[in-house]
Coordinates of C-alpha atoms in Angstrom, one line a residue:
Chain A
D19 CA -40.1 95.5 38.6
A20 CA -38.5 98.6 37.1
G21 CA -41.1 101.2 36.2
I22 CA -41.5 100.5 32.5
T23 CA -44.9 100.4 30.8
Q24 CA -45.7 99.7 27.2
S25 CA -48.9 100.7 25.3
P26 CA -50.8 99.3 23.8
R27 CA -50.3 95.7 25.1
H28 CA -52.1 94.2 22.1
K29 CA -52.8 95.6 18.7
V30 CA -54.3 94.2 15.5
T31 CA -53.8 96.4 12.5
E32 CA -54.1 96.2 8.7
T33 CA -51.3 96.1 6.2
G34 CA -50.3 99.6 5.1
T35 CA -51.5 101.5 8.2
P36 CA -49.2 103.4 10.5
V37 CA -48.7 102.2 14.0
T38 CA -47.0 103.8 17.0
L39 CA -46.0 101.9 20.1
R40 CA -45.1 103.7 23.3
C41 CA -42.6 102.9 26.0
H42 CA -42.7 104.9 29.2
Q43 CA -40.3 104.7 32.1
T44 CA -40.3 106.3 35.5
E45 CA -36.7 105.3 36.4
N46 CA -34.9 108.2 34.7
H47 CA -32.6 105.8 32.9
R48 CA -30.5 107.3 30.1
Y49 CA -30.7 104.5 27.5
M50 CA -33.9 103.1 26.0
Y51 CA -34.2 100.2 23.5
W52 CA -36.8 98.6 21.2
Y53 CA -36.5 94.9 20.4
R54 CA -38.7 92.5 18.5
Q55 CA -39.0 88.8 19.5
D56 CA -39.7 86.2 16.9
P57 CA -39.5 82.4 17.2
G58 CA -36.0 81.2 16.0
H59 CA -34.6 84.7 16.1
G60 CA -34.6 85.5 19.8
L61 CA -34.5 89.2 20.5
R62 CA -33.3 91.6 17.8
L63 CA -32.5 95.2 18.4
I64 CA -34.5 97.6 16.2
H65 CA -33.4 101.0 17.5
Y66 CA -32.0 102.5 20.7
S67 CA -31.6 105.9 22.3
Y68 CA -28.7 107.2 24.3
G69 CA -30.4 110.5 25.3
V70 CA -33.2 112.9 24.4
K71 CA -33.3 113.3 20.6
D72 CA -30.3 110.9 20.3
T73 CA -31.0 107.6 18.6
D74 CA -29.2 104.9 16.6
K75 CA -30.1 102.0 14.4
G76 CA -30.0 98.4 15.5
E77 CA -29.9 95.1 13.6
V78 CA -33.4 95.3 12.0
S79 CA -34.3 98.9 11.7
D80 CA -35.7 98.9 8.1
G81 CA -39.4 99.9 8.2
Y82 CA -39.2 101.4 11.7
S83 CA -38.5 104.9 13.1
V84 CA -38.2 106.1 16.6
S85 CA -38.4 109.3 18.6
R86 CA -37.4 110.4 22.0
S87 CA -38.5 113.9 22.9
K88 CA -38.2 113.5 26.7
T89 CA -36.3 111.1 28.9
E90 CA -39.3 109.0 30.0
D91 CA -40.8 108.3 26.6
F92 CA -39.5 106.3 23.6
L93 CA -41.8 105.8 20.6
L94 CA -41.5 103.2 17.9
T95 CA -43.4 103.9 14.6
L96 CA -44.1 101.5 11.8
E97 CA -44.8 104.0 9.0
S98 CA -46.7 101.4 6.9
A99 CA -47.1 98.1 8.6
T100 CA -46.4 94.8 6.8
S101 CA -47.2 91.3 7.8
S102 CA -43.5 90.6 8.4
Q103 CA -43.7 93.1 11.3
T104 CA -46.1 90.9 13.2
S105 CA -44.2 90.2 16.4
V106 CA -43.9 90.8 20.1
Y107 CA -42.1 94.1 20.8
F108 CA -40.2 94.8 24.0
C109 CA -38.9 98.0 25.3
A110 CA -35.9 98.0 27.6
I111 CA -34.0 100.6 29.7
S112 CA -30.5 100.8 31.2
G113 CA -28.1 103.4 32.5
G114 CA -29.5 104.6 35.7
L115 CA -27.8 107.0 38.1
A116 CA -25.6 104.2 39.3
D117 CA -25.2 102.4 36.1
T118 CA -25.1 98.6 36.8
Y119 CA -25.2 97.8 33.0
E120 CA -28.1 95.3 33.0
Q121 CA -31.3 96.1 31.1
Y122 CA -34.8 96.1 32.5
F123 CA -37.6 95.1 30.2
G124 CA -41.2 96.1 29.8
P125 CA -44.1 93.6 29.6
G126 CA -44.2 93.6 25.8
T127 CA -46.7 94.6 23.0
R128 CA -48.1 91.9 20.8
L129 CA -48.7 93.3 17.3
T130 CA -50.5 91.5 14.6
V131 CA -50.6 92.9 11.1
T132 CA -53.3 91.3 8.9
Chain B
A14 CA -19.3 93.5 15.3
Q15 CA -20.6 91.7 18.4
S16 CA -22.6 88.4 18.3
V17 CA -23.9 85.7 20.6
A18 CA -24.6 82.1 19.9
Q19 CA -26.8 79.7 21.9
P20 CA -26.2 76.4 20.2
E21 CA -29.1 74.5 21.8
D22 CA -32.7 75.4 21.1
Q23 CA -33.8 73.2 24.0
V24 CA -32.3 71.6 27.0
N25 CA -34.1 68.9 29.0
V26 CA -32.9 67.9 32.5
A27 CA -34.4 65.9 35.3
E28 CA -35.4 67.7 38.5
G29 CA -32.5 67.6 41.0
N30 CA -29.9 67.2 38.3
P31 CA -27.4 69.9 37.4
L32 CA -28.1 72.0 34.4
T33 CA -26.0 73.9 31.9
V34 CA -27.2 76.3 29.2
K35 CA -24.5 77.2 26.7
C36 CA -23.5 80.6 25.4
T37 CA -20.5 81.7 23.3
Y38 CA -19.9 85.3 22.2
S39 CA -17.8 87.5 19.9
V40 CA -16.8 91.1 20.6
S41 CA -13.8 93.2 19.6
G42 CA -13.4 94.8 23.0
N43 CA -14.2 93.8 26.6
P44 CA -17.3 91.6 26.9
Y45 CA -20.0 92.6 29.2
L46 CA -22.1 89.4 29.5
F47 CA -25.6 88.8 30.7
W48 CA -28.2 86.1 31.3
Y49 CA -32.0 86.8 31.3
V50 CA -34.9 84.5 31.8
Q51 CA -38.4 84.8 30.2
Y52 CA -41.5 83.1 31.6
P53 CA -44.5 82.6 29.3
N54 CA -46.2 85.9 28.3
R55 CA -43.8 88.0 30.3
G56 CA -40.9 90.3 29.7
L57 CA -37.3 89.3 30.3
Q58 CA -35.9 89.3 33.8
F59 CA -32.2 89.8 34.6
L60 CA -30.4 86.8 36.2
L61 CA -26.7 87.6 36.4
K62 CA -23.9 89.4 34.7
Y63 CA -20.1 89.4 34.2
I64 CA -18.5 92.8 33.8
T65 CA -15.1 92.3 35.4
G66 CA -13.4 90.5 38.2
D67 CA -14.1 86.9 39.3
N68 CA -14.8 84.6 36.4
L69 CA -17.6 82.8 38.4
V70 CA -20.6 85.0 39.0
K71 CA -23.6 84.1 41.0
G72 CA -27.1 85.4 40.4
S73 CA -30.7 85.0 41.2
Y74 CA -32.5 81.8 42.0
G75 CA -29.3 79.8 42.6
F76 CA -28.0 80.3 39.1
E77 CA -24.3 80.9 38.3
A78 CA -22.2 81.4 35.2
E79 CA -18.6 81.1 34.4
F80 CA -16.8 83.5 32.1
N81 CA -14.1 81.8 30.0
K82 CA -12.1 84.2 28.0
S83 CA -10.1 81.7 26.1
Q84 CA -13.2 79.8 24.9
T85 CA -15.3 83.0 24.6
S86 CA -18.0 81.3 26.6
F87 CA -20.4 82.2 29.4
H88 CA -22.4 79.1 30.2
L89 CA -25.2 79.3 32.7
K90 CA -25.3 76.6 35.4
K91 CA -27.3 75.5 38.4
P92 CA -26.3 72.6 40.7
S93 CA -29.9 71.2 41.2
A94 CA -32.7 72.0 38.7
L95 CA -36.2 72.8 39.8
V96 CA -39.4 72.3 37.7
S97 CA -40.0 76.0 38.2
D98 CA -36.8 76.7 36.3
S99 CA -38.5 75.7 33.1
A100 CA -38.4 78.9 30.9
L101 CA -36.7 80.5 28.0
Y102 CA -33.1 81.7 28.7
F103 CA -31.3 84.4 26.8
C104 CA -27.6 85.3 26.8
A105 CA -26.6 88.8 25.8
V106 CA -23.4 90.7 25.2
R107 CA -22.3 94.3 25.0
D108 CA -18.9 95.4 23.8
G109 CA -17.7 97.3 26.9
G110 CA -14.6 98.8 25.2
S111 CA -16.2 100.3 22.2
G112 CA -18.3 103.1 23.7
T113 CA -21.5 101.5 22.2
Y114 CA -24.5 100.8 24.3
K115 CA -25.9 98.1 22.0
Y116 CA -26.8 94.8 23.6
I117 CA -27.0 91.8 21.3
F118 CA -29.0 88.7 22.3
G119 CA -28.8 85.1 21.4
T120 CA -31.7 83.2 19.9
G121 CA -32.6 81.7 23.3
T122 CA -32.6 78.2 24.8
R123 CA -35.8 76.6 26.2
L124 CA -35.1 74.8 29.4
K125 CA -37.4 72.0 30.4
V126 CA -37.0 70.5 33.8
L127 CA -38.8 67.2 34.1
A128 CA -40.3 66.0 37.4

């Protein structure tokens, strides 16, 4: 498996509280992504990063912000969590030194907003 | 804008029979196409890809896929299904000609291989 970890792996939080999820990679890949997985919707892109401090929005970015201050870390923040953000969140990376285009995924974070 | 459609929520096949999981795509530039598999409570694992060249690509675990430009399809196939192939399969596309690094995924197809 590619060296991607996500923390926490599980979190239960209350509506209105801020939440930050962390993705950490040891592969020195350039691109990092945050997706959410929901039944019937598959994987939907929230935000992605194409370099340190360079980020862009995905399909479902409302209510989420991201930051990437160093190559290995990509943070996803829910400023004020809502029940509609209950989901499984996956981080992915691509674009290694010899870019072969496929993505590698982390193990996921299950977030429940009550 | 790029998009992916997986028209079947679930595919059932008997063990030993051939399987097909369908995927169609839409991009404005050159399609980079991918298949991933997800086992319960796990992240996605890469199976195979089409970037350029031969339309028939082979990947992990005996899977293959055929790129069909005229039908904008990239169906996943396996000649003989195993019970252990039962999982959730995702097709994804990236627009290779646009300079974007966004990957868009389909809604997934659950494959059930019956013993």
